[in-house]
PDB file of C-alpha atoms and ligand atoms in Angstrom:
ATOM      1  CA  MET N   1      -0.243  -0.180   0.259  1.00 39.00           C
ATOM      2  CA  LEU N   2       2.638   2.603   1.053  1.00 42.00           C
ATOM      3  CA  THR N   3       4.911   1.747  -2.312  1.00 45.00           C
ATOM      4  CA  ALA N   4       1.410   2.071  -4.112  1.00 44.00           C
ATOM      5  CA  ALA N   5       0.802   5.617  -1.980  1.00 41.00           C
ATOM      6  CA  ILE N   6       4.292   6.500  -3.048  1.00 42.00           C
ATOM      7  CA  LEU N   7       4.112   5.765  -6.951  1.00 45.00           C
ATOM      8  CA  ALA N   8       0.296   8.428  -6.653  1.00 44.00           C
ATOM      9  CA  PHE N   9       1.828  10.711  -5.407  1.00 42.00           C
ATOM     10  CA  GLY N  10       5.758  10.984  -6.987  1.00 44.00           C
ATOM     11  CA  LEU N  11       6.596  10.576  -3.045  1.00 46.00           C
ATOM     12  CA  GLN N  12      10.064   9.863  -1.951  1.00 52.00           C
ATOM     13  CA  ALA N  13      10.593   6.515  -0.314  1.00 50.00           C
ATOM     14  CA  PRO N  14      11.003   7.541   3.562  1.00 54.00           C
ATOM     15  CA  ALA N  15      14.330   7.082   4.160  1.00 59.00           C
ATOM     16  CA  SER N  16      14.272   4.000   6.399  1.00 70.00           C
ATOM     17  CA  THR N  17      12.355   2.216   4.155  1.00 74.00           C
ATOM     18  CA  PRO N  18      15.796   0.710   2.188  1.00 79.00           C
ATOM     19  CA  ALA N  19      14.794  -0.342  -1.724  1.00 80.00           C
ATOM     20  CA  PRO N  20      13.882  -3.890  -1.518  1.00 81.00           C
ATOM     21  CA  PRO N  21      17.599  -5.856  -3.199  1.00 88.00           C
ATOM     22  CA  ARG N  22      17.886  -5.584  -7.103  1.00 94.00           C
ATOM     23  CA  THR N  23      16.299  -9.748  -8.205  1.00 98.00           C
ATOM     24  CA  ARG N  24      20.179 -11.386  -8.920  1.00 98.00           C
ATOM     25  CA  LEU N  25      20.693 -14.518 -11.487  1.00 98.00           C
ATOM     26  CA  VAL N  26      23.840 -16.405 -11.477  1.00 98.00           C
ATOM     27  CA  LEU N  27      24.574 -19.594 -13.372  1.00 98.00           C
ATOM     28  CA  LEU N  28      25.949 -22.188 -11.093  1.00 98.00           C
ATOM     29  CA  GLY N  29      26.513 -24.936 -13.691  1.00 98.00           C
ATOM     30  CA  THR N  30      26.360 -24.679 -17.110  1.00 98.00           C
ATOM     31  CA  ARG N  31      27.292 -27.497 -18.915  1.00 97.00           C
ATOM     32  CA  GLY N  32      25.214 -29.895 -20.725  1.00 97.00           C
ATOM     33  CA  GLY N  33      24.593 -33.982 -20.101  1.00 93.00           C
ATOM     34  CA  PRO N  34      25.137 -35.810 -17.498  1.00 92.00           C
ATOM     35  CA  ARG N  35      28.584 -36.841 -17.453  1.00 89.00           C
ATOM     36  CA  VAL N  36      30.781 -35.236 -14.532  1.00 87.00           C
ATOM     37  CA  GLU N  37      34.214 -34.820 -14.180  1.00 87.00           C
ATOM     38  CA  ALA N  38      36.867 -33.338 -12.449  1.00 86.00           C
ATOM     39  CA  GLY N  39      38.879 -30.739 -12.388  1.00 83.00           C
ATOM     40  CA  GLY N  40      37.698 -26.781 -13.939  1.00 83.00           C
ATOM     41  CA  GLY N  41      35.524 -27.862 -16.622  1.00 91.00           C
ATOM     42  CA  ARG N  42      32.050 -26.928 -16.505  1.00 96.00           C
ATOM     43  CA  ARG N  43      29.228 -27.825 -13.402  1.00 96.00           C
ATOM     44  CA  ASN N  44      26.159 -29.826 -14.345  1.00 97.00           C
ATOM     45  CA  ALA N  45      23.087 -27.950 -14.727  1.00 98.00           C
ATOM     46  CA  SER N  46      21.716 -25.528 -12.442  1.00 98.00           C
ATOM     47  CA  THR N  47      20.489 -21.686 -12.433  1.00 98.00           C
ATOM     48  CA  LEU N  48      19.754 -19.968  -9.522  1.00 98.00           C
ATOM     49  CA  VAL N  49      17.549 -17.133  -9.507  1.00 98.00           C
ATOM     50  CA  VAL N  50      17.594 -14.894  -5.927  1.00 98.00           C
ATOM     51  CA  VAL N  51      14.357 -12.415  -4.572  1.00 97.00           C
ATOM     52  CA  ASN N  52      14.726 -10.641  -1.562  1.00 95.00           C
ATOM     53  CA  ASP N  53      16.634 -13.130  -0.225  1.00 95.00           C
ATOM     54  CA  THR N  54      15.046 -15.938  -0.987  1.00 97.00           C
ATOM     55  CA  PRO N  55      16.618 -18.450  -3.436  1.00 98.00           C
ATOM     56  CA  TYR N  56      14.784 -19.933  -6.597  1.00 98.00           C
ATOM     57  CA  VAL N  57      17.036 -23.081  -7.692  1.00 99.00           C
ATOM     58  CA  VAL N  58      16.405 -23.962 -11.040  1.00 99.00           C
ATOM     59  CA  ASP N  59      16.727 -27.560 -12.396  1.00 99.00           C
ATOM     60  CA  CYS N  60      19.528 -29.454  -9.358  1.00 98.00           C
ATOM     61  CA  GLY N  61      21.664 -31.269 -12.032  1.00 98.00           C
ATOM     62  CA  TYR N  62      24.720 -33.236 -10.264  1.00 97.00           C
ATOM     63  CA  GLY N  63      26.890 -30.694  -7.909  1.00 97.00           C
ATOM     64  CA  THR N  64      24.363 -28.034  -7.313  1.00 98.00           C
ATOM     65  CA  SER N  65      24.281 -28.223  -3.884  1.00 98.00           C
ATOM     66  CA  LEU N  66      28.365 -27.491  -3.445  1.00 98.00           C
ATOM     67  CA  GLN N  67      27.635 -24.679  -6.693  1.00 98.00           C
ATOM     68  CA  LEU N  68      24.956 -22.976  -4.118  1.00 98.00           C
ATOM     69  CA  LEU N  69      27.154 -23.062  -1.143  1.00 98.00           C
ATOM     70  CA  ALA N  70      30.036 -21.430  -4.220  1.00 98.00           C
ATOM     71  CA  ALA N  71      27.088 -18.900  -4.497  1.00 98.00           C
ATOM     72  CA  GLY N  72      27.168 -17.984  -1.094  1.00 98.00           C
ATOM     73  CA  VAL N  73      23.914 -19.327  -0.495  1.00 98.00           C
ATOM     74  CA  PRO N  74      23.661 -21.282   2.466  1.00 98.00           C
ATOM     75  CA  LEU N  75      22.019 -24.542   2.049  1.00 98.00           C
ATOM     76  CA  ASN N  76      19.668 -24.085   4.726  1.00 98.00           C
ATOM     77  CA  ARG N  77      18.178 -21.240   2.799  1.00 98.00           C
ATOM     78  CA  LEU N  78      16.540 -23.888   0.215  1.00 98.00           C
ATOM     79  CA  ARG N  79      12.979 -22.460  -0.431  1.00 98.00           C
ATOM     80  CA  TYR N  80      12.083 -23.066  -4.185  1.00 98.00           C
ATOM     81  CA  LEU N  81      13.420 -25.708  -6.620  1.00 98.00           C
ATOM     82  CA  PHE N  82      12.246 -25.783 -10.260  1.00 99.00           C
ATOM     83  CA  VAL N  83      12.743 -28.666 -12.560  1.00 99.00           C
ATOM     84  CA  THR N  84      12.488 -28.230 -16.225  1.00 98.00           C
ATOM     85  CA  HIS N  85      12.593 -32.195 -17.033  1.00 98.00           C
ATOM     86  CA  HIS N  86      13.990 -35.393 -16.101  1.00 98.00           C
ATOM     87  CA  HIS N  87      16.832 -35.681 -17.516  1.00 98.00           C
ATOM     88  CA  SER N  88      19.333 -36.656 -14.970  1.00 98.00           C
ATOM     89  CA  ASP N  89      21.599 -33.579 -16.087  1.00 98.00           C
ATOM     90  CA  HIS N  90      18.837 -31.446 -14.421  1.00 98.00           C
ATOM     91  CA  ASP N  91      16.962 -33.057 -11.707  1.00 98.00           C
ATOM     92  CA  LEU N  92      19.518 -35.465  -9.956  1.00 98.00           C
ATOM     93  CA  GLU N  93      19.713 -33.434  -6.616  1.00 98.00           C
ATOM     94  CA  LEU N  94      15.816 -33.128  -6.603  1.00 98.00           C
ATOM     95  CA  GLY N  95      15.961 -35.130  -3.526  1.00 98.00           C
ATOM     96  CA  LEU N  96      19.607 -34.155  -2.429  1.00 98.00           C
ATOM     97  CA  LEU N  97      19.149 -30.465  -2.261  1.00 98.00           C
ATOM     98  CA  PRO N  98      16.530 -30.636   0.003  1.00 98.00           C
ATOM     99  CA  TYR N  99      18.209 -33.374   2.461  1.00 98.00           C
ATOM    100  CA  ASN N 100      22.097 -31.662   2.268  1.00 98.00           C
ATOM    101  CA  GLY N 101      19.456 -28.497   3.312  1.00 98.00           C
ATOM    102  CA  TRP N 102      17.844 -30.730   5.632  1.00 98.00           C
ATOM    103  CA  VAL N 103      21.047 -31.712   7.386  1.00 97.00           C
ATOM    104  CA  ALA N 104      22.370 -27.905   7.672  1.00 97.00           C
ATOM    105  CA  GLY N 105      19.488 -27.052  10.140  1.00 96.00           C
ATOM    106  CA  LEU N 106      16.422 -26.704   6.612  1.00 97.00           C
ATOM    107  CA  GLY N 107      13.400 -26.889   9.102  1.00 94.00           C
ATOM    108  CA  THR N 108      10.700 -24.797   6.676  1.00 96.00           C
ATOM    109  CA  PRO N 109       9.137 -25.987   4.167  1.00 98.00           C
ATOM    110  CA  VAL N 110      10.665 -26.439   0.158  1.00 98.00           C
ATOM    111  CA  ASP N 111       8.413 -26.233  -2.516  1.00 98.00           C
ATOM    112  CA  ALA N 112       9.790 -28.243  -4.797  1.00 98.00           C
ATOM    113  CA  TYR N 113       8.036 -28.010  -8.906  1.00 98.00           C
ATOM    114  CA  GLY N 114       8.167 -30.131 -12.461  1.00 98.00           C
ATOM    115  CA  PRO N 115       6.630 -31.883 -14.544  1.00 98.00           C
ATOM    116  CA  PRO N 116       4.731 -34.813 -13.951  1.00 98.00           C
ATOM    117  CA  GLY N 117       7.023 -37.942 -12.469  1.00 98.00           C
ATOM    118  CA  THR N 118       8.324 -34.961 -10.068  1.00 98.00           C
ATOM    119  CA  GLU N 119       6.006 -36.178  -6.411  1.00 98.00           C
ATOM    120  CA  ALA N 120       6.984 -39.902  -7.327  1.00 98.00           C
ATOM    121  CA  MET N 121      10.270 -39.288  -6.755  1.00 98.00           C
ATOM    122  CA  LEU N 122      10.775 -37.667  -4.548  1.00 98.00           C
ATOM    123  CA  ARG N 123       8.620 -39.705  -2.405  1.00 98.00           C
ATOM    124  CA  ALA N 124      11.205 -42.898  -4.216  1.00 98.00           C
ATOM    125  CA  PHE N 125      14.149 -40.849  -2.751  1.00 98.00           C
ATOM    126  CA  PHE N 126      12.479 -40.817   0.466  1.00 98.00           C
ATOM    127  CA  ASP N 127      12.402 -44.611   0.675  1.00 98.00           C
ATOM    128  CA  TYR N 128      15.614 -44.665  -0.378  1.00 98.00           C
ATOM    129  CA  MET N 129      16.993 -42.522   2.547  1.00 98.00           C
ATOM    130  CA  LYS N 130      14.151 -43.725   4.608  1.00 98.00           C
ATOM    131  CA  ILE N 131      16.561 -45.675   7.233  1.00 98.00           C
ATOM    132  CA  ASP N 132      18.682 -42.759   7.888  1.00 98.00           C
ATOM    133  CA  ILE N 133      15.303 -40.124   8.207  1.00 98.00           C
ATOM    134  CA  ASP N 134      13.778 -42.273  10.479  1.00 98.00           C
ATOM    135  CA  THR N 135      17.414 -42.099  12.681  1.00 98.00           C
ATOM    136  CA  ARG N 136      18.078 -38.432  12.180  1.00 97.00           C
ATOM    137  CA  VAL N 137      14.035 -37.256  13.448  1.00 97.00           C
ATOM    138  CA  THR N 138      14.505 -40.405  16.447  1.00 97.00           C
ATOM    139  CA  ASP N 139      18.586 -39.363  17.725  1.00 96.00           C
ATOM    140  CA  GLU N 140      18.683 -35.500  16.256  1.00 94.00           C
ATOM    141  CA  GLY N 141      15.163 -34.367  16.960  1.00 93.00           C
ATOM    142  CA  ARG N 142      15.324 -32.844  13.541  1.00 94.00           C
ATOM    143  CA  THR N 143      11.709 -32.198  11.925  1.00 96.00           C
ATOM    144  CA  ASP N 144      11.025 -35.081   9.442  1.00 98.00           C
ATOM    145  CA  LEU N 145      11.953 -34.092   6.209  1.00 98.00           C
ATOM    146  CA  ARG N 146       9.062 -35.929   4.263  1.00 98.00           C
ATOM    147  CA  ARG N 147       6.783 -33.178   5.732  1.00 98.00           C
ATOM    148  CA  LEU N 148       8.878 -30.287   4.842  1.00 98.00           C
ATOM    149  CA  VAL N 149       8.971 -30.578   1.101  1.00 98.00           C
ATOM    150  CA  THR N 150       6.012 -30.519  -0.890  1.00 98.00           C
ATOM    151  CA  ALA N 151       6.321 -31.704  -4.818  1.00 98.00           C
ATOM    152  CA  HIS N 152       3.999 -30.564  -6.813  1.00 98.00           C
ATOM    153  CA  ASP N 153       3.682 -32.120 -10.769  1.00 98.00           C
ATOM    154  CA  ILE N 154       3.115 -29.752 -13.406  1.00 98.00           C
ATOM    155  CA  ALA N 155       0.604 -30.971 -15.958  1.00 92.00           C
ATOM    156  CA  ALA N 156      -0.341 -27.632 -18.109  1.00 96.00           C
ATOM    157  CA  PRO N 157       1.586 -24.731 -18.743  1.00 97.00           C
ATOM    158  CA  GLY N 158       0.825 -22.145 -17.469  1.00 98.00           C
ATOM    159  CA  VAL N 159       1.134 -19.657 -13.685  1.00 98.00           C
ATOM    160  CA  VAL N 160       2.764 -22.447 -11.299  1.00 98.00           C
ATOM    161  CA  LEU N 161       3.706 -19.896  -8.126  1.00 98.00           C
ATOM    162  CA  LYS N 162       2.361 -16.790  -7.520  1.00 98.00           C
ATOM    163  CA  ASN N 163       4.030 -15.387  -4.167  1.00 97.00           C
ATOM    164  CA  ASP N 164       3.647 -11.414  -2.973  1.00 96.00           C
ATOM    165  CA  GLU N 165       7.502 -11.188  -4.715  1.00 96.00           C
ATOM    166  CA  VAL N 166       7.480 -13.445  -7.819  1.00 98.00           C
ATOM    167  CA  ALA N 167       4.993 -15.216 -10.480  1.00 98.00           C
ATOM    168  CA  VAL N 168       6.589 -18.162 -11.916  1.00 98.00           C
ATOM    169  CA  ARG N 169       5.032 -19.221 -15.234  1.00 98.00           C
ATOM    170  CA  ALA N 170       5.693 -22.546 -17.064  1.00 98.00           C
ATOM    171  CA  ALA N 171       5.845 -23.644 -21.150  1.00 98.00           C
ATOM    172  CA  ARG N 172       6.107 -26.994 -22.152  1.00 98.00           C
ATOM    173  CA  VAL N 173       8.931 -27.121 -24.589  1.00 98.00           C
ATOM    174  CA  ARG N 174      10.274 -29.041 -27.347  1.00 98.00           C
ATOM    175  CA  HIS N 175      12.734 -31.773 -26.593  1.00 97.00           C
ATOM    176  CA  PRO N 176      12.621 -34.974 -27.847  1.00 96.00           C
ATOM    177  CA  GLN N 177      12.173 -37.675 -26.721  1.00 93.00           C
ATOM    178  CA  ILE N 178      11.233 -36.347 -23.167  1.00 96.00           C
ATOM    179  CA  GLU N 179       7.146 -35.989 -23.192  1.00 96.00           C
ATOM    180  CA  HIS N 180       7.300 -33.351 -20.669  1.00 98.00           C
ATOM    181  CA  ALA N 181       9.667 -31.048 -20.983  1.00 98.00           C
ATOM    182  CA  LEU N 182       9.265 -26.923 -19.277  1.00 98.00           C
ATOM    183  CA  ALA N 183      10.862 -23.794 -19.320  1.00 98.00           C
ATOM    184  CA  TYR N 184      10.641 -21.133 -16.554  1.00 99.00           C
ATOM    185  CA  ARG N 185       9.628 -17.548 -16.988  1.00 99.00           C
ATOM    186  CA  LEU N 186      10.023 -15.650 -13.297  1.00 98.00           C
ATOM    187  CA  ASP N 187       8.425 -11.754 -13.961  1.00 98.00           C
ATOM    188  CA  THR N 188       9.474  -9.646 -10.245  1.00 98.00           C
ATOM    189  CA  ARG N 189       9.324  -6.575  -9.165  1.00 97.00           C
ATOM    190  CA  ASP N 190      12.306  -5.325 -11.289  1.00 97.00           C
ATOM    191  CA  ARG N 191      13.322  -8.337 -13.065  1.00 98.00           C
ATOM    192  CA  SER N 192      12.131 -10.645 -15.998  1.00 98.00           C
ATOM    193  CA  ILE N 193      13.601 -13.763 -16.491  1.00 98.00           C
ATOM    194  CA  VAL N 194      13.227 -17.126 -18.452  1.00 99.00           C
ATOM    195  CA  ILE N 195      15.075 -20.157 -18.845  1.00 98.00           C
ATOM    196  CA  SER N 196      14.727 -22.516 -21.428  1.00 98.00           C
ATOM    197  CA  GLY N 197      15.920 -25.393 -20.063  1.00 98.00           C
ATOM    198  CA  ASP N 198      16.681 -28.613 -22.908  1.00 98.00           C
ATOM    199  CA  THR N 199      14.840 -27.796 -25.886  1.00 98.00           C
ATOM    200  CA  ALA N 200      14.598 -27.535 -30.343  1.00 98.00           C
ATOM    201  CA  TYR N 201      13.204 -24.598 -31.338  1.00 97.00           C
ATOM    202  CA  SER N 202      10.196 -23.971 -29.837  1.00 97.00           C
ATOM    203  CA  PRO N 203       7.498 -21.054 -31.040  1.00 97.00           C
ATOM    204  CA  GLU N 204       6.011 -21.760 -27.443  1.00 98.00           C
ATOM    205  CA  LEU N 205       8.820 -20.842 -26.134  1.00 98.00           C
ATOM    206  CA  VAL N 206       9.455 -17.261 -27.780  1.00 98.00           C
ATOM    207  CA  GLU N 207       5.788 -17.059 -26.506  1.00 98.00           C
ATOM    208  CA  LEU N 208       6.498 -17.135 -22.769  1.00 98.00           C
ATOM    209  CA  ALA N 209      10.169 -15.501 -23.423  1.00 98.00           C
ATOM    210  CA  ARG N 210       8.716 -12.209 -25.481  1.00 98.00           C
ATOM    211  CA  GLY N 211      10.025  -9.363 -23.541  1.00 98.00           C
ATOM    212  CA  ALA N 212      11.612 -10.183 -20.897  1.00 98.00           C
ATOM    213  CA  ASP N 213      14.270  -9.077 -19.188  1.00 98.00           C
ATOM    214  CA  VAL N 214      17.033 -12.195 -19.282  1.00 98.00           C
ATOM    215  CA  LEU N 215      16.747 -15.548 -21.342  1.00 99.00           C
ATOM    216  CA  VAL N 216      19.071 -17.958 -20.083  1.00 99.00           C
ATOM    217  CA  HIS N 217      18.976 -20.194 -23.127  1.00 98.00           C
ATOM    218  CA  GLU N 218      20.868 -24.210 -23.624  1.00 98.00           C
ATOM    219  CA  VAL N 219      22.833 -24.077 -26.805  1.00 98.00           C
ATOM    220  CA  LEU N 220      24.517 -27.188 -29.280  1.00 98.00           C
ATOM    221  CA  TYR N 221      27.691 -26.046 -31.329  1.00 97.00           C
ATOM    222  CA  LEU N 222      27.176 -28.668 -34.440  1.00 95.00           C
ATOM    223  CA  PRO N 223      31.291 -29.016 -34.550  1.00 95.00           C
ATOM    224  CA  GLY N 224      31.441 -29.815 -31.314  1.00 95.00           C
ATOM    225  CA  VAL N 225      28.800 -31.992 -31.490  1.00 93.00           C
ATOM    226  CA  ASP N 226      30.982 -34.323 -34.349  1.00 92.00           C
ATOM    227  CA  ARG N 227      34.533 -33.868 -32.514  1.00 90.00           C
ATOM    228  CA  LEU N 228      32.248 -35.563 -29.206  1.00 85.00           C
ATOM    229  CA  ALA N 229      30.034 -37.907 -31.809  1.00 84.00           C
ATOM    230  CA  ALA N 230      33.121 -39.147 -32.995  1.00 86.00           C
ATOM    231  CA  ARG N 231      34.310 -40.932 -29.633  1.00 84.00           C
ATOM    232  CA  TYR N 232      31.583 -43.238 -29.533  1.00 83.00           C
ATOM    233  CA  PRO N 233      30.852 -46.385 -31.351  1.00 83.00           C
ATOM    234  CA  ASP N 234      27.195 -45.492 -32.567  1.00 84.00           C
ATOM    235  CA  ALA N 235      27.948 -42.070 -33.400  1.00 84.00           C
ATOM    236  CA  ALA N 236      25.475 -41.360 -36.079  1.00 87.00           C
ATOM    237  CA  ARG N 237      22.191 -41.743 -33.043  1.00 88.00           C
ATOM    238  CA  LEU N 238      24.066 -40.116 -30.877  1.00 86.00           C
ATOM    239  CA  ARG N 239      23.938 -37.266 -32.870  1.00 91.00           C
ATOM    240  CA  GLU N 240      20.327 -37.570 -34.097  1.00 91.00           C
ATOM    241  CA  HIS N 241      19.613 -37.426 -30.934  1.00 90.00           C
ATOM    242  CA  LEU N 242      21.505 -34.077 -29.847  1.00 92.00           C
ATOM    243  CA  VAL N 243      20.474 -32.797 -32.698  1.00 93.00           C
ATOM    244  CA  ALA N 244      16.607 -33.298 -32.787  1.00 95.00           C
ATOM    245  CA  SER N 245      16.450 -32.163 -29.330  1.00 97.00           C
ATOM    246  CA  HIS N 246      18.577 -28.767 -28.784  1.00 98.00           C
ATOM    247  CA  THR N 247      18.898 -25.238 -30.134  1.00 98.00           C
ATOM    248  CA  THR N 248      22.031 -24.226 -32.821  1.00 98.00           C
ATOM    249  CA  PRO N 249      23.652 -20.682 -32.130  1.00 98.00           C
ATOM    250  CA  GLU N 250      21.553 -19.792 -35.575  1.00 98.00           C
ATOM    251  CA  GLU N 251      18.424 -21.267 -34.032  1.00 98.00           C
ATOM    252  CA  VAL N 252      19.128 -19.469 -30.629  1.00 98.00           C
ATOM    253  CA  GLY N 253      20.011 -16.193 -32.268  1.00 98.00           C
ATOM    254  CA  LYS N 254      16.103 -16.137 -33.882  1.00 98.00           C
ATOM    255  CA  VAL N 255      14.095 -17.110 -30.603  1.00 98.00           C
ATOM    256  CA  ALA N 256      16.016 -14.290 -28.694  1.00 98.00           C
ATOM    257  CA  ALA N 257      15.642 -11.772 -31.959  1.00 98.00           C
ATOM    258  CA  ALA N 258      11.499 -13.015 -31.934  1.00 98.00           C
ATOM    259  CA  ALA N 259      11.151 -12.393 -28.377  1.00 98.00           C
ATOM    260  CA  LYS N 260      12.677  -9.821 -28.221  1.00 98.00           C
ATOM    261  CA  VAL N 261      14.406  -9.927 -25.050  1.00 98.00           C
ATOM    262  CA  LYS N 262      16.951  -7.547 -23.911  1.00 98.00           C
ATOM    263  CA  THR N 263      19.760 -10.098 -22.839  1.00 98.00           C
ATOM    264  CA  LEU N 264      20.312 -13.930 -23.809  1.00 98.00           C
ATOM    265  CA  VAL N 265      22.660 -15.556 -21.988  1.00 98.00           C
ATOM    266  CA  LEU N 266      24.078 -19.105 -23.391  1.00 98.00           C
ATOM    267  CA  SER N 267      24.203 -22.175 -20.705  1.00 98.00           C
ATOM    268  CA  HIS N 268      23.434 -25.960 -20.958  1.00 98.00           C
ATOM    269  CA  PHE N 269      26.462 -26.114 -23.712  1.00 98.00           C
ATOM    270  CA  VAL N 270      26.753 -29.000 -25.494  1.00 96.00           C
ATOM    271  CA  PRO N 271      29.346 -30.032 -25.744  1.00 94.00           C
ATOM    272  CA  GLY N 272      29.903 -29.130 -22.370  1.00 93.00           C
ATOM    273  CA  ASP N 273      33.526 -30.454 -21.821  1.00 90.00           C
ATOM    274  CA  ASP N 274      35.390 -29.563 -24.988  1.00 91.00           C
ATOM    275  CA  PRO N 275      37.676 -26.385 -23.733  1.00 91.00           C
ATOM    276  CA  SER N 276      38.394 -26.027 -27.362  1.00 94.00           C
ATOM    277  CA  ILE N 277      35.485 -24.159 -28.600  1.00 96.00           C
ATOM    278  CA  THR N 278      35.781 -20.606 -28.241  1.00 97.00           C
ATOM    279  CA  ASP N 279      32.999 -17.720 -26.773  1.00 98.00           C
ATOM    280  CA  GLU N 280      33.181 -16.217 -30.413  1.00 98.00           C
ATOM    281  CA  GLN N 281      32.386 -19.802 -31.607  1.00 98.00           C
ATOM    282  CA  TRP N 282      29.320 -20.667 -29.153  1.00 98.00           C
ATOM    283  CA  SER N 283      28.427 -16.970 -30.024  1.00 98.00           C
ATOM    284  CA  ALA N 284      28.685 -15.976 -33.477  1.00 98.00           C
ATOM    285  CA  GLY N 285      25.939 -17.713 -35.064  1.00 98.00           C
ATOM    286  CA  VAL N 286      23.696 -16.284 -32.599  1.00 98.00           C
ATOM    287  CA  ARG N 287      24.698 -12.321 -33.605  1.00 98.00           C
ATOM    288  CA  LYS N 288      23.550 -13.478 -37.003  1.00 98.00           C
ATOM    289  CA  HIS N 289      20.206 -12.838 -35.588  1.00 98.00           C
ATOM    290  CA  PHE N 290      20.027 -11.088 -32.193  1.00 98.00           C
ATOM    291  CA  ASP N 291      21.697  -7.759 -32.235  1.00 97.00           C
ATOM    292  CA  GLY N 292      20.999  -7.030 -28.101  1.00 98.00           C
ATOM    293  CA  THR N 293      23.421  -7.919 -25.150  1.00 98.00           C
ATOM    294  CA  VAL N 294      24.718 -11.743 -25.853  1.00 98.00           C
ATOM    295  CA  ILE N 295      26.851 -13.145 -22.999  1.00 98.00           C
ATOM    296  CA  VAL N 296      28.325 -16.630 -22.689  1.00 98.00           C
ATOM    297  CA  GLY N 297      28.098 -17.981 -19.689  1.00 98.00           C
ATOM    298  CA  ARG N 298      30.537 -19.167 -17.607  1.00 98.00           C
ATOM    299  CA  ASP N 299      29.710 -21.217 -13.963  1.00 98.00           C
ATOM    300  CA  LEU N 300      29.164 -19.144 -10.835  1.00 98.00           C
ATOM    301  CA  MET N 301      28.781 -15.957 -13.344  1.00 98.00           C
ATOM    302  CA  GLU N 302      26.292 -13.329 -11.955  1.00 98.00           C
ATOM    303  CA  ILE N 303      24.375 -11.824 -15.205  1.00 98.00           C
ATOM    304  CA  PRO N 304      24.391  -7.740 -14.506  1.00 96.00           C
TER     305      PRO N 304
HETATM  306 ZN1   ZN D   1      20.158 -31.587 -19.831  1.00 56.08          ZN
HETATM  307 ZN1   ZN D   2      17.556 -33.150 -21.365  1.00 56.08          ZN
END
């Protein structure tokens, strides 16, 4: 109400009312695909949006808990988790992330959203960890983790969450052979952020991203995929799958241009483990079609 009055009368906010912090966007993991490796390579997929100090985590591939800590977010502050689709590079820590929050002292609710199957997977994780969870509840007096986490299966596109600080919308995108693949859009007071998930060129994503401040989009670099495929016995089939279910830089540029977003951030790089591909190679195709700001993402990069 106060804000409305201030806007209506053109008044300055009283000095005692600090402005809410700006919505932050941090790439936690930018690798496409499930393989993990030691060393300084890209980590598996995850993106963090912080609204008013509340973390909203989109995707939780292997290593997300550690990347959240590296980004300065204590795990016991976990609140909202969104999974785009059930490929393991996006959901391997669906149960583990709330669990790691719980053993770090989390005693407040966590809401986990994802395509159909999310609820069943969380239930299966809790069964898998039943002995440990039961023991810690008894021995350590913790609130039962199973009562803290609520799973929400998203069966249809549209608004999936609306609270005082954010509206989150989901769109179905095209990622064969996964039937339910989602992109998410978070609209906050000061920023609109869209995360593509994994997708081939999808008109539904253009619609979702229309006019957004930032679009975080996955990307596939064909010459790199050819080198990757050459390492596998069934190379033709792997290449066919990757090309059918992901987006080339040129197509990413077309999506960003059609949606008229301000900033495009490349993430979820396929292949994600080829350091010989330069930032210029990742972005050159994009720039043929999109003349806004293009950022080639890196792990733990905060998007200004
Ligand atoms: Zn993926
Ligand atoms: Zn995928």
